[in-house]
Coordinates of N, CA and C in Angstrom, one line a residue:
X1 N -21.3 -28.8 0.5 CA -21.6 -27.4 0.6 C -20.7 -26.8 1.7
X2 N -20.0 -25.8 1.5 CA -19.2 -25.2 2.5 C -20.0 -24.4 3.5
X3 N -19.7 -24.6 4.8 CA -20.5 -24.0 5.9 C -20.1 -22.5 5.8
X4 N -21.1 -21.6 6.1 CA -20.8 -20.2 6.1 C -19.9 -19.8 7.3
X5 N -19.1 -18.8 7.1 CA -18.2 -18.3 8.2 C -18.5 -16.9 8.6
X6 N -19.4 -16.2 7.8 CA -19.9 -14.9 8.2 C -21.1 -15.0 9.0
X7 N -21.1 -14.4 10.2 CA -22.2 -14.5 11.1 C -23.5 -14.1 10.4
X8 N -23.5 -13.1 9.6 CA -24.7 -12.6 8.9 C -25.3 -13.6 8.0
X9 N -24.5 -14.6 7.5 CA -25.0 -15.6 6.6 C -25.4 -16.9 7.3
X10 N -25.2 -16.9 8.6 CA -25.5 -18.2 9.4 C -26.9 -18.2 9.8
X11 N -27.4 -19.4 10.1 CA -28.7 -19.5 10.8 C -28.3 -19.4 12.3
X12 N -29.3 -19.3 13.2 CA -29.0 -19.3 14.6 C -28.4 -20.6 15.1
X13 N -28.9 -21.7 14.4 CA -28.3 -23.0 14.8 C -26.8 -23.1 14.4
X14 N -26.5 -22.6 13.2 CA -25.1 -22.6 12.8 C -24.2 -21.7 13.7
X15 N -24.8 -20.6 14.2 CA -24.1 -19.7 15.1 C -23.8 -20.5 16.4
X16 N -24.8 -21.2 16.9 CA -24.6 -22.0 18.1 C -23.5 -23.0 18.0
X17 N -23.5 -23.6 16.8 CA -22.5 -24.6 16.5 C -21.1 -24.0 16.5
X18 N -21.0 -22.8 15.9 CA -19.7 -22.0 15.9 C -19.2 -21.7 17.3
X19 N -20.2 -21.3 18.2 CA -19.8 -21.1 19.6 C -19.2 -22.4 20.2
X20 N -19.9 -23.5 20.0 CA -19.5 -24.8 20.6 C -18.1 -25.2 20.1
X21 N -17.7 -24.8 18.9 CA -16.4 -25.1 18.4 C -15.3 -24.2 18.9
X22 N -15.7 -23.2 19.7 CA -14.7 -22.3 20.3 C -14.1 -21.3 19.3
X23 N -14.9 -20.9 18.3 CA -14.3 -20.0 17.3 C -14.0 -18.6 17.9
X24 N -13.1 -17.9 17.2 CA -12.8 -16.5 17.5 C -13.6 -15.7 16.5
X25 N -14.2 -14.6 17.1 CA -15.0 -13.7 16.3 C -14.0 -12.6 15.7
X26 N -14.0 -12.4 14.4 CA -13.2 -11.3 13.8 C -14.2 -10.2 13.4
X27 N -13.8 -9.0 13.8 CA -14.7 -7.8 13.5 C -13.9 -6.8 12.7
X28 N -14.2 -6.6 11.4 CA -13.5 -5.6 10.6 C -14.0 -4.2 11.0
X29 N -13.1 -3.3 11.2 CA -13.5 -1.9 11.5 C -12.8 -1.0 10.6
X30 N -13.5 0.1 10.2 CA -12.9 1.0 9.2 C -13.2 2.4 9.6
X31 N -13.5 3.2 8.5 CA -13.8 4.6 8.7 C -14.5 5.0 7.4
X32 N -15.2 6.1 7.5 CA -15.8 6.8 6.3 C -15.2 8.2 6.2
X33 N -14.0 8.3 5.5 CA -13.3 9.5 5.5 C -12.5 9.7 4.2
X34 N -12.1 10.9 4.0 CA -11.4 11.3 2.8 C -10.1 10.4 2.6
X35 N -9.9 10.0 1.4 CA -8.6 9.4 1.1 C -8.0 10.0 -0.2
X36 N -8.0 11.4 -0.1 CA -7.4 12.1 -1.2 C -8.4 12.1 -2.4
X37 N -7.9 12.7 -3.5 CA -8.8 12.9 -4.7 C -9.0 11.6 -5.5
X38 N -8.2 10.6 -5.2 CA -8.2 9.4 -6.1 C -8.7 8.1 -5.5
X39 N -9.1 8.1 -4.2 CA -9.6 6.8 -3.6 C -10.9 7.0 -2.8
X40 N -11.6 5.9 -2.6 CA -12.9 6.0 -2.0 C -12.9 6.3 -0.5
X41 N -14.0 6.9 -0.1 CA -14.1 7.2 1.4 C -14.1 6.0 2.2
X42 N -14.5 4.9 1.7 CA -14.6 3.6 2.5 C -13.3 2.8 2.5
X43 N -12.2 3.4 2.0 CA -11.0 2.6 1.9 C -10.6 1.8 3.1
X44 N -10.7 2.4 4.3 CA -10.2 1.6 5.5 C -11.0 0.4 5.8
X45 N -12.4 0.5 5.6 CA -13.2 -0.7 5.8 C -12.9 -1.8 4.7
X46 N -12.8 -1.3 3.5 CA -12.5 -2.3 2.4 C -11.2 -3.1 2.7
X47 N -10.2 -2.4 3.1 CA -9.0 -3.1 3.4 C -9.1 -4.0 4.6
X48 N -9.8 -3.6 5.6 CA -10.0 -4.5 6.8 C -10.8 -5.7 6.4
X49 N -11.9 -5.5 5.7 CA -12.7 -6.7 5.3 C -12.0 -7.6 4.4
X50 N -11.1 -7.0 3.5 CA -10.4 -7.9 2.6 C -9.4 -8.7 3.3
X51 N -8.7 -8.2 4.3 CA -7.7 -8.9 5.1 C -8.5 -10.0 5.9
X52 N -9.6 -9.6 6.6 CA -10.3 -10.5 7.4 C -10.8 -11.7 6.6
X53 N -11.3 -11.5 5.4 CA -11.7 -12.6 4.5 C -10.6 -13.6 4.2
X54 N -9.4 -13.1 4.0 CA -8.3 -14.0 3.7 C -7.9 -14.7 5.0
X55 N -7.9 -14.1 6.1 CA -7.6 -14.8 7.4 C -8.6 -15.9 7.6
X56 N -9.9 -15.6 7.4 CA -10.9 -16.5 7.6 C -10.7 -17.7 6.7
X57 N -10.3 -17.5 5.5 CA -10.1 -18.6 4.5 C -8.9 -19.5 5.0
X58 N -7.9 -18.8 5.6 CA -6.8 -19.6 6.2 C -7.2 -20.5 7.4
X59 N -8.2 -20.0 8.1 CA -8.5 -20.7 9.4 C -10.0 -21.2 9.3
X60 N -10.3 -21.8 8.2 CA -11.7 -22.3 8.0 C -12.2 -23.1 9.2
X61 N -13.3 -22.7 9.7 CA -14.0 -23.4 10.8 C -13.5 -23.0 12.2
X62 N -12.4 -22.2 12.2 CA -11.9 -21.7 13.5 C -12.2 -20.3 13.9
X63 N -12.7 -19.6 12.9 CA -13.1 -18.2 13.2 C -14.5 -17.9 12.6
X64 N -15.1 -16.9 13.1 CA -16.4 -16.4 12.5 C -16.2 -14.9 12.2
X65 N -16.6 -14.4 11.1 CA -16.5 -13.0 10.8 C -17.8 -12.3 11.3
X66 N -17.7 -11.5 12.2 CA -18.8 -10.8 12.8 C -19.2 -9.5 12.0
X67 N -20.1 -8.7 12.5 CA -20.5 -7.5 11.8 C -19.4 -6.5 11.7
X68 N -19.3 -5.8 10.6 CA -18.3 -4.8 10.4 C -18.7 -3.5 11.1
X69 N -17.7 -2.7 11.4 CA -18.0 -1.3 11.9 C -17.5 -0.4 10.8
X70 N -18.4 0.2 10.1 CA -18.0 1.0 8.9 C -17.6 2.4 9.1
X71 N -17.9 3.0 10.3 CA -17.6 4.4 10.6 C -16.7 4.4 11.8
X72 N -15.7 5.2 11.8 CA -14.8 5.2 13.0 C -14.6 6.6 13.5
X73 N -13.4 6.8 14.2 CA -13.1 8.0 14.9 C -12.2 8.8 13.9
X74 N -12.8 9.8 13.3 CA -12.2 10.6 12.2 C -12.3 12.1 12.3
X75 N -12.3 12.7 13.5 CA -12.4 14.1 13.5 C -11.3 14.9 12.8
X76 N -10.2 14.3 12.7 CA -9.0 14.9 12.1 C -9.1 15.0 10.5
X77 N -10.2 14.4 10.0 CA -10.4 14.5 8.5 C -11.7 15.3 8.2
X78 N -12.3 15.9 9.2 CA -13.6 16.6 8.9 C -13.5 17.8 8.0
X79 N -12.3 18.3 7.7 CA -12.2 19.4 6.8 C -12.5 19.0 5.4
X80 N -12.6 17.7 5.1 CA -12.7 17.2 3.7 C -14.1 16.6 3.5
X81 N -14.7 16.9 2.4 CA -16.1 16.6 2.1 C -16.3 15.0 2.2
X82 N -17.5 14.6 2.8 CA -17.9 13.2 2.8 C -17.5 12.5 4.0
X83 N -16.5 13.0 4.8 CA -16.0 12.4 6.0 C -17.2 12.4 7.0
X84 N -17.3 11.2 7.7 CA -18.3 11.0 8.8 C -17.5 10.5 10.0
X85 N -17.7 11.1 11.2 CA -17.0 10.6 12.3 C -17.9 10.2 13.5
X86 N -17.4 9.3 14.3 CA -18.0 9.0 15.6 C -17.2 9.6 16.6
X87 N -17.7 9.9 17.7 CA -16.9 10.3 18.9 C -16.3 9.0 19.4
X88 N -15.2 9.2 20.2 CA -14.6 8.0 20.8 C -15.6 7.3 21.7
X89 N -16.4 8.0 22.4 CA -17.4 7.4 23.2 C -18.4 6.5 22.5
X90 N -18.9 7.0 21.3 CA -19.8 6.3 20.5 C -19.1 5.0 19.9
X91 N -17.9 5.2 19.4 CA -17.2 4.1 18.8 C -16.9 3.0 19.8
X92 N -16.5 3.5 21.0 CA -16.3 2.5 22.1 C -17.6 1.7 22.5
X93 N -18.7 2.4 22.5 CA -20.0 1.8 22.8 C -20.3 0.8 21.8
X94 N -20.1 1.1 20.5 CA -20.4 0.1 19.4 C -19.6 -1.1 19.6
X95 N -18.3 -1.0 19.7 CA -17.4 -2.1 19.9 C -17.9 -3.0 21.1
X96 N -18.1 -2.3 22.2 CA -18.4 -3.0 23.5 C -19.7 -3.7 23.3
X97 N -20.7 -3.1 22.7 CA -22.0 -3.8 22.6 C -22.0 -4.9 21.5
X98 N -21.2 -4.8 20.5 CA -21.0 -6.0 19.6 C -20.5 -7.1 20.4
X99 N -19.4 -6.9 21.1 CA -18.7 -7.9 21.8 C -19.5 -8.5 23.0
X100 N -20.2 -7.7 23.8 CA -20.9 -8.2 24.9 C -22.2 -8.9 24.4
X101 N -22.8 -8.5 23.3 CA -23.9 -9.2 22.8 C -23.5 -10.6 22.4
X102 N -22.4 -10.8 21.7 CA -21.9 -12.1 21.3 C -21.4 -12.9 22.4
X103 N -20.9 -12.3 23.4 CA -20.4 -13.0 24.6 C -21.6 -13.6 25.3
X104 N -22.8 -13.0 25.3 CA -24.0 -13.6 25.9 C -24.3 -15.0 25.3
X105 N -23.9 -15.2 24.1 CA -24.2 -16.5 23.4 C -23.0 -17.5 23.6
X106 N -22.0 -17.0 24.2 CA -20.9 -17.9 24.5 C -19.5 -17.7 23.9
X107 N -19.4 -16.7 23.0 CA -18.1 -16.4 22.4 C -17.3 -15.7 23.5
X108 N -16.0 -16.0 23.5 CA -15.1 -15.3 24.5 C -13.9 -14.6 23.9
X109 N -13.6 -15.0 22.7 CA -12.4 -14.4 22.1 C -12.8 -13.5 20.8
X110 N -12.3 -12.3 20.8 CA -12.7 -11.4 19.7 C -11.4 -10.7 19.3
X111 N -11.3 -10.5 17.9 CA -10.2 -9.7 17.3 C -10.8 -8.7 16.4
X112 N -10.6 -7.4 16.8 CA -11.0 -6.3 15.9 C -9.8 -6.0 15.0
X113 N -10.1 -6.1 13.7 CA -9.0 -5.7 12.7 C -9.4 -4.4 12.1
X114 N -8.6 -3.4 12.4 CA -9.0 -2.0 12.0 C -8.1 -1.5 10.9
X115 N -8.7 -1.0 9.9 CA -8.0 -0.3 8.8 C -7.7 1.1 9.0
X116 N -8.2 1.7 10.2 CA -8.1 3.1 10.4 C -7.4 3.3 11.8
X117 N -6.2 4.0 11.7 CA -5.4 4.3 12.9 C -6.1 5.1 13.9
X118 N -7.1 5.9 13.5 CA -7.8 6.8 14.5 C -8.6 6.0 15.4
X119 N -8.9 4.7 15.1 CA -9.6 3.8 16.1 C -8.8 3.2 17.1
X120 N -7.5 3.2 17.0 CA -6.6 2.4 17.8 C -6.7 2.8 19.3
X121 N -6.6 4.0 19.7 CA -6.7 4.4 21.1 C -7.9 4.0 21.8
X122 N -9.1 4.1 21.1 CA -10.3 3.7 21.6 C -10.4 2.2 21.8
X123 N -9.9 1.4 20.9 CA -9.9 0.0 21.0 C -9.1 -0.5 22.3
X124 N -8.0 0.2 22.5 CA -7.2 -0.1 23.7 C -8.0 0.2 25.0
X125 N -8.7 1.3 25.0 CA -9.5 1.7 26.1 C -10.6 0.6 26.4
X126 N -11.3 0.2 25.3 CA -12.4 -0.8 25.4 C -11.8 -2.1 26.0
X127 N -10.7 -2.5 25.5 CA -10.1 -3.7 26.0 C -9.8 -3.6 27.5
X128 N -9.2 -2.5 27.9 CA -8.9 -2.3 29.3 C -10.2 -2.3 30.2
X129 N -11.3 -1.7 29.7 CA -12.5 -1.6 30.5 C -13.1 -3.0 30.6
X130 N -13.0 -3.8 29.5 CA -13.6 -5.2 29.6 C -13.0 -6.1 30.6
X131 N -11.7 -5.8 30.9 CA -11.0 -6.6 31.9 C -11.7 -6.5 33.2
X132 N -12.4 -5.4 33.5 CA -13.1 -5.2 34.7 C -14.5 -5.6 34.6
X133 N -15.2 -5.1 33.5 CA -16.6 -5.4 33.4 C -17.0 -6.8 33.0
X134 N -16.1 -7.4 32.1 CA -16.4 -8.7 31.6 C -15.1 -9.5 31.5
X135 N -14.6 -10.0 32.7 CA -13.3 -10.7 32.7 C -13.3 -12.0 31.9
X136 N -14.4 -12.4 31.5 CA -14.5 -13.6 30.7 C -14.2 -13.4 29.2
X137 N -14.1 -12.1 28.8 CA -13.9 -11.7 27.4 C -12.4 -11.4 27.2
X138 N -11.8 -11.9 26.1 CA -10.5 -11.6 25.7 C -10.7 -10.8 24.4
X139 N -10.3 -9.5 24.4 CA -10.5 -8.6 23.2 C -9.1 -8.2 22.8
X140 N -8.8 -8.6 21.5 CA -7.5 -8.2 20.9 C -7.9 -7.3 19.7
X141 N -6.9 -6.5 19.3 CA -7.2 -5.7 18.1 C -5.9 -5.6 17.3
X142 N -6.0 -5.4 16.0 CA -4.8 -5.3 15.2 C -5.0 -4.2 14.1
X143 N -3.9 -3.4 13.9 CA -3.9 -2.5 12.7 C -3.6 -3.3 11.5
X144 N -3.4 -2.7 10.4 CA -3.1 -3.3 9.1 C -1.6 -3.0 8.7
X145 N -1.4 -1.8 8.1 CA -0.2 -1.5 7.4 C 1.0 -1.7 8.3
X146 N 0.9 -1.3 9.6 CA 2.1 -1.4 10.5 C 2.6 -2.8 10.7
X147 N 1.7 -3.8 10.4 CA 2.2 -5.2 10.5 C 3.1 -5.6 9.3
X148 N 3.2 -4.8 8.3 CA 3.9 -5.2 7.1 C 5.0 -4.1 6.8
X149 N 5.7 -3.7 7.9 CA 6.7 -2.7 7.7 C 7.8 -3.1 6.7
X150 N 8.2 -4.3 6.7 CA 9.2 -4.8 5.7 C 8.7 -4.6 4.3
X151 N 7.5 -5.0 4.0 CA 7.0 -4.8 2.7 C 6.8 -3.4 2.3
X152 N 6.4 -2.5 3.2 CA 6.2 -1.1 3.0 C 7.6 -0.5 2.7
X153 N 8.6 -0.8 3.5 CA 9.9 -0.3 3.3 C 10.5 -0.7 1.9
X154 N 10.1 -1.9 1.4 CA 10.6 -2.3 0.1 C 10.1 -1.4 -1.0
X155 N 9.0 -0.7 -0.8 CA 8.5 0.2 -1.8 C 9.3 1.5 -1.9
X156 N 10.1 1.7 -0.8 CA 10.9 3.0 -0.7 C 10.0 4.2 -0.9
X157 N 9.0 4.3 0.1 CA 8.1 5.4 0.0 C 8.7 6.8 0.3
X158 N 7.9 7.8 0.1 CA 8.4 9.1 0.3 C 8.9 9.4 1.7
X159 N 9.6 10.4 2.0 CA 10.1 10.7 3.3 C 9.0 10.9 4.3
X160 N 7.9 11.6 3.8 CA 6.7 11.7 4.5 C 5.7 10.8 3.8
X161 N 5.1 9.9 4.5 CA 4.1 9.0 3.8 C 3.2 8.5 4.9
X162 N 2.1 7.9 4.4 CA 1.1 7.4 5.3 C -0.3 7.4 4.7
X163 N -1.2 8.3 5.2 CA -2.6 8.3 4.8 C -2.7 8.6 3.3
X164 N -3.3 7.6 2.6 CA -3.6 7.7 1.2 C -2.3 7.7 0.3
X165 N -1.2 7.3 0.9 CA 0.0 7.4 0.2 C 0.3 6.0 -0.5
X166 N 1.6 5.7 -0.6 CA 2.0 4.6 -1.4 C 1.5 3.3 -0.9
X167 N 1.6 3.0 0.4 CA 1.2 1.7 1.0 C -0.3 1.5 0.9
X168 N -1.0 2.5 1.3 CA -2.5 2.3 1.4 C -3.1 2.2 0.0
X169 N -2.6 3.0 -0.9 CA -3.0 2.9 -2.3 C -2.7 1.6 -2.9
X170 N -1.5 1.1 -2.6 CA -1.1 -0.3 -3.2 C -2.1 -1.4 -2.7
X171 N -2.4 -1.3 -1.4 CA -3.4 -2.3 -0.9 C -4.7 -2.2 -1.6
X172 N -5.2 -1.0 -1.9 CA -6.4 -0.9 -2.6 C -6.3 -1.3 -4.1
X173 N -5.2 -1.1 -4.7 CA -5.0 -1.6 -6.1 C -5.1 -3.1 -6.1
X174 N -4.7 -3.7 -5.1 CA -4.7 -5.2 -5.0 C -6.1 -5.7 -4.6
X175 N -6.7 -5.1 -3.6 CA -8.0 -5.6 -3.0 C -9.2 -5.1 -3.8
X176 N -9.2 -3.8 -4.2 CA -10.4 -3.2 -4.8 C -10.0 -2.2 -5.8
X177 N -9.4 -2.6 -6.9 CA -8.9 -1.6 -7.9 C -10.0 -0.8 -8.5
X178 N -11.2 -1.2 -8.5 CA -12.3 -0.4 -9.1 C -12.6 0.8 -8.2
X179 N -12.0 0.9 -7.0 CA -12.3 2.0 -6.1 C -11.1 3.0 -6.1
X180 N -10.1 2.7 -7.0 CA -9.0 3.6 -7.2 C -9.1 4.3 -8.6
X181 N -8.9 5.6 -8.6 CA -9.0 6.3 -9.9 C -7.5 6.8 -10.2
X182 N -6.8 6.0 -11.0 CA -5.4 6.3 -11.2 C -5.2 7.7 -11.8
X183 N -6.1 8.2 -12.7 CA -5.9 9.5 -13.3 C -6.1 10.6 -12.3
X184 N -6.7 10.3 -11.1 CA -6.9 11.4 -10.2 C -5.9 11.3 -9.0
X185 N -5.1 10.3 -9.0 CA -4.1 10.2 -7.9 C -3.1 11.4 -8.0
X186 N -2.8 12.0 -6.9 CA -1.8 13.0 -6.9 C -1.0 13.0 -5.6
X187 N 0.2 13.4 -5.6 CA 1.0 13.5 -4.4 C 0.5 14.5 -3.4
X188 N 0.7 14.2 -2.2 CA 0.4 15.2 -1.1 C 1.7 15.7 -0.5
X189 N 1.8 15.7 0.8 CA 3.0 16.1 1.4 C 4.0 14.9 1.4
X190 N 5.1 15.1 0.8 CA 6.1 14.1 0.6 C 7.4 14.3 1.3
X191 N 7.7 15.5 1.8 CA 9.0 15.9 2.4 C 8.7 16.7 3.6
X192 N 9.6 16.6 4.7 CA 9.4 17.4 5.9 C 9.3 18.9 5.7
X193 N 10.0 19.4 4.7 CA 10.1 20.9 4.4 C 8.7 21.4 3.9
X194 N 7.8 20.5 3.6 CA 6.5 21.0 3.2 C 5.6 21.2 4.4
X195 N 6.0 20.8 5.6 CA 5.2 20.9 6.8 C 5.6 22.2 7.6
X196 N 4.6 22.7 8.3 CA 4.9 23.8 9.2 C 5.7 23.3 10.4
X197 N 6.1 24.2 11.3 CA 7.0 23.7 12.4 C 6.3 22.7 13.3
X198 N 5.0 23.0 13.6 CA 4.3 22.1 14.5 C 4.0 20.8 13.9
X199 N 3.6 20.8 12.6 CA 3.4 19.5 11.9 C 4.7 18.7 11.8
X200 N 5.8 19.4 11.5 CA 7.1 18.7 11.4 C 7.4 18.0 12.7
X201 N 7.2 18.7 13.8 CA 7.4 18.1 15.1 C 6.6 16.8 15.3
X202 N 5.3 17.0 15.0 CA 4.3 15.9 15.2 C 4.7 14.7 14.4
X203 N 5.2 14.9 13.2 CA 5.5 13.7 12.3 C 6.9 13.1 12.6
X204 N 7.8 13.9 13.2 CA 9.1 13.5 13.5 C 9.1 12.5 14.7
X205 N 8.2 12.7 15.7 CA 8.2 12.0 16.9 C 7.0 11.1 17.0
X206 N 7.2 9.8 17.1 CA 6.1 8.9 17.4 C 5.5 9.1 18.8
X207 N 6.4 9.3 19.7 CA 6.1 9.6 21.1 C 7.0 10.7 21.6
X208 N 6.5 11.7 22.3 CA 5.1 12.0 22.6 C 4.3 12.2 21.3
X209 N 3.0 11.8 21.4 CA 2.1 11.9 20.2 C 1.4 13.2 20.2
X210 N 1.3 13.9 19.1 CA 0.5 15.1 18.9 C -0.4 14.9 17.7
X211 N -1.7 15.0 18.0 CA -2.7 14.8 16.9 C -3.1 16.2 16.3
X212 N -3.0 16.2 15.0 CA -3.4 17.4 14.2 C -4.4 17.1 13.1
X213 N -5.1 18.1 12.7 CA -6.1 17.9 11.6 C -5.3 17.7 10.3
X214 N -5.8 16.8 9.4 CA -5.1 16.5 8.2 C -5.0 17.6 7.2
X215 N -5.9 18.6 7.2 CA -5.8 19.7 6.3 C -4.6 20.6 6.7
X216 N -4.1 20.4 7.9 CA -2.8 21.1 8.3 C -1.6 20.3 7.8
X217 N -1.7 19.0 7.8 CA -0.6 18.2 7.3 C -0.5 18.2 5.8
X218 N -1.6 18.3 5.1 CA -1.6 18.2 3.7 C -2.8 18.8 3.1
X219 N -2.6 19.7 2.1 CA -3.8 20.4 1.5 C -4.8 19.5 0.8
X220 N -4.3 18.4 0.3 CA -5.2 17.4 -0.4 C -5.5 16.2 0.5
X221 N -5.0 16.2 1.7 CA -5.3 15.0 2.6 C -4.4 13.8 2.4
X222 N -3.4 13.9 1.5 CA -2.5 12.8 1.2 C -1.2 13.0 1.8
X223 N -0.6 11.9 2.4 CA 0.8 11.9 2.8 C 1.5 10.9 2.0
X224 N 2.4 11.3 1.1 CA 3.1 10.4 0.2 C 2.7 10.7 -1.2
X225 N 3.1 9.7 -2.1 CA 2.9 9.8 -3.5 C 2.2 8.6 -4.0
X226 N 0.9 8.6 -4.0 CA 0.1 7.3 -4.4 C 0.3 6.9 -5.8
X227 N 0.9 7.8 -6.7 CA 1.1 7.4 -8.1 C 2.2 6.3 -8.2
X228 N 3.0 6.1 -7.2 CA 4.1 5.2 -7.2 C 3.6 3.8 -6.8
X229 N 2.4 3.6 -6.3 CA 1.9 2.4 -5.8 C 1.6 1.4 -7.0
X230 N 1.8 0.1 -6.7 CA 1.4 -0.9 -7.7 C 0.6 -2.0 -7.0
X231 N -0.2 -2.7 -7.7 CA -1.0 -3.8 -7.2 C -0.1 -4.9 -6.6
X232 N 1.1 -5.1 -7.2 CA 2.1 -6.1 -6.8 C 2.6 -5.7 -5.4
X233 N 2.9 -4.4 -5.2 CA 3.2 -4.0 -3.8 C 2.1 -4.2 -2.8
X234 N 0.9 -4.0 -3.3 CA -0.2 -4.2 -2.4 C -0.4 -5.7 -2.0
X235 N -0.2 -6.5 -3.0 CA -0.3 -8.0 -2.7 C 0.7 -8.4 -1.6
X236 N 2.0 -7.9 -1.7 CA 3.0 -8.2 -0.8 C 2.7 -7.7 0.6
X237 N 2.1 -6.5 0.7 CA 1.7 -5.9 2.0 C 0.6 -6.7 2.6
X238 N -0.4 -7.0 1.8 CA -1.6 -7.8 2.3 C -1.1 -9.2 2.7
X239 N -0.3 -9.8 2.0 CA 0.2 -11.2 2.3 C 0.9 -11.1 3.7
X240 N 1.7 -10.1 3.9 CA 2.4 -10.1 5.2 C 1.4 -9.8 6.4
X241 N 0.5 -8.9 6.1 CA -0.5 -8.7 7.2 C -1.3 -9.9 7.5
X242 N -1.8 -10.6 6.5 CA -2.6 -11.8 6.7 C -1.8 -12.9 7.4
X243 N -0.6 -13.0 7.0 CA 0.3 -14.1 7.7 C 0.5 -13.8 9.1
X244 N 0.7 -12.5 9.5 CA 0.9 -12.2 10.9 C -0.3 -12.3 11.8
X245 N -1.5 -11.9 11.2 CA -2.7 -12.1 12.0 C -3.1 -13.6 12.1
X246 N -2.9 -14.3 11.0 CA -3.1 -15.8 11.1 C -2.3 -16.5 12.1
X247 N -1.0 -16.1 12.2 CA -0.1 -16.7 13.2 C -0.6 -16.4 14.6
X248 N -1.0 -15.2 14.8 CA -1.5 -14.8 16.1 C -2.7 -15.7 16.5
X249 N -3.6 -15.8 15.6 CA -4.8 -16.6 15.9 C -4.5 -18.0 16.1
X250 N -3.6 -18.6 15.3 CA -3.2 -20.0 15.5 C -2.6 -20.2 16.9
X251 N -1.9 -19.2 17.4 CA -1.2 -19.3 18.7 C -2.1 -18.9 19.9
X252 N -3.3 -18.4 19.6 CA -4.2 -17.9 20.7 C -5.0 -19.1 21.2
X253 N -4.7 -19.5 22.4 CA -5.4 -20.7 22.9 C -6.9 -20.4 23.3
X254 N -7.8 -21.4 23.3 CA -9.1 -21.1 23.7 C -9.2 -20.6 25.2
X255 N -10.1 -19.7 25.4 CA -10.3 -19.2 26.8 C -10.6 -20.2 27.8

């Protein structure tokens, strides 16, 4: 019988054994926010959990999958029905309290895998704060799609692409096709000339960064053309993401 690797499925004795083995705790984080007219609100968590499950399978016995964080920092999507957001303060507190609770039992290494880019800044802040408050903790975090830039480029996405566009839809077609409604997929903003002057500036420059609400970037909340996505593209993207996260974990020495 295969030993469980999800903390929620372990007994307390099995959890203690996992600590003794020096396992890394993987925490999937997502969001509950609009993903256009054709994809589920929980898309970001579904992708994060799907990647984490594959990483855990690659590293059997060396990682534990901790509790997911299903809601993230999504104020920029609040113009669209169904979106739920946490403040950065609340999201930071949730991450910190997950990690410090498990640290009390002996875990020292944690990797948050986030399917939602809006969580990134807060995760960096939490990691910095833990260096002072809990120097025995090593907290790493990873995005998803940006780890697979080569696979995304191979799709030849629209000039403007990203949220709910080609790459994200492809991943969902691979990981959870039942949550994609192909007949409802529609393009959003696909070219710079569809953006107003401020939005065009924000999209043109990665740094300095300017955050805008998504209803200003796209009337339907989509950046790109999700109709062009395929499950095969999604498989290539997910494979690249899983490989890069797995390599990092293999190279991360015990604390």
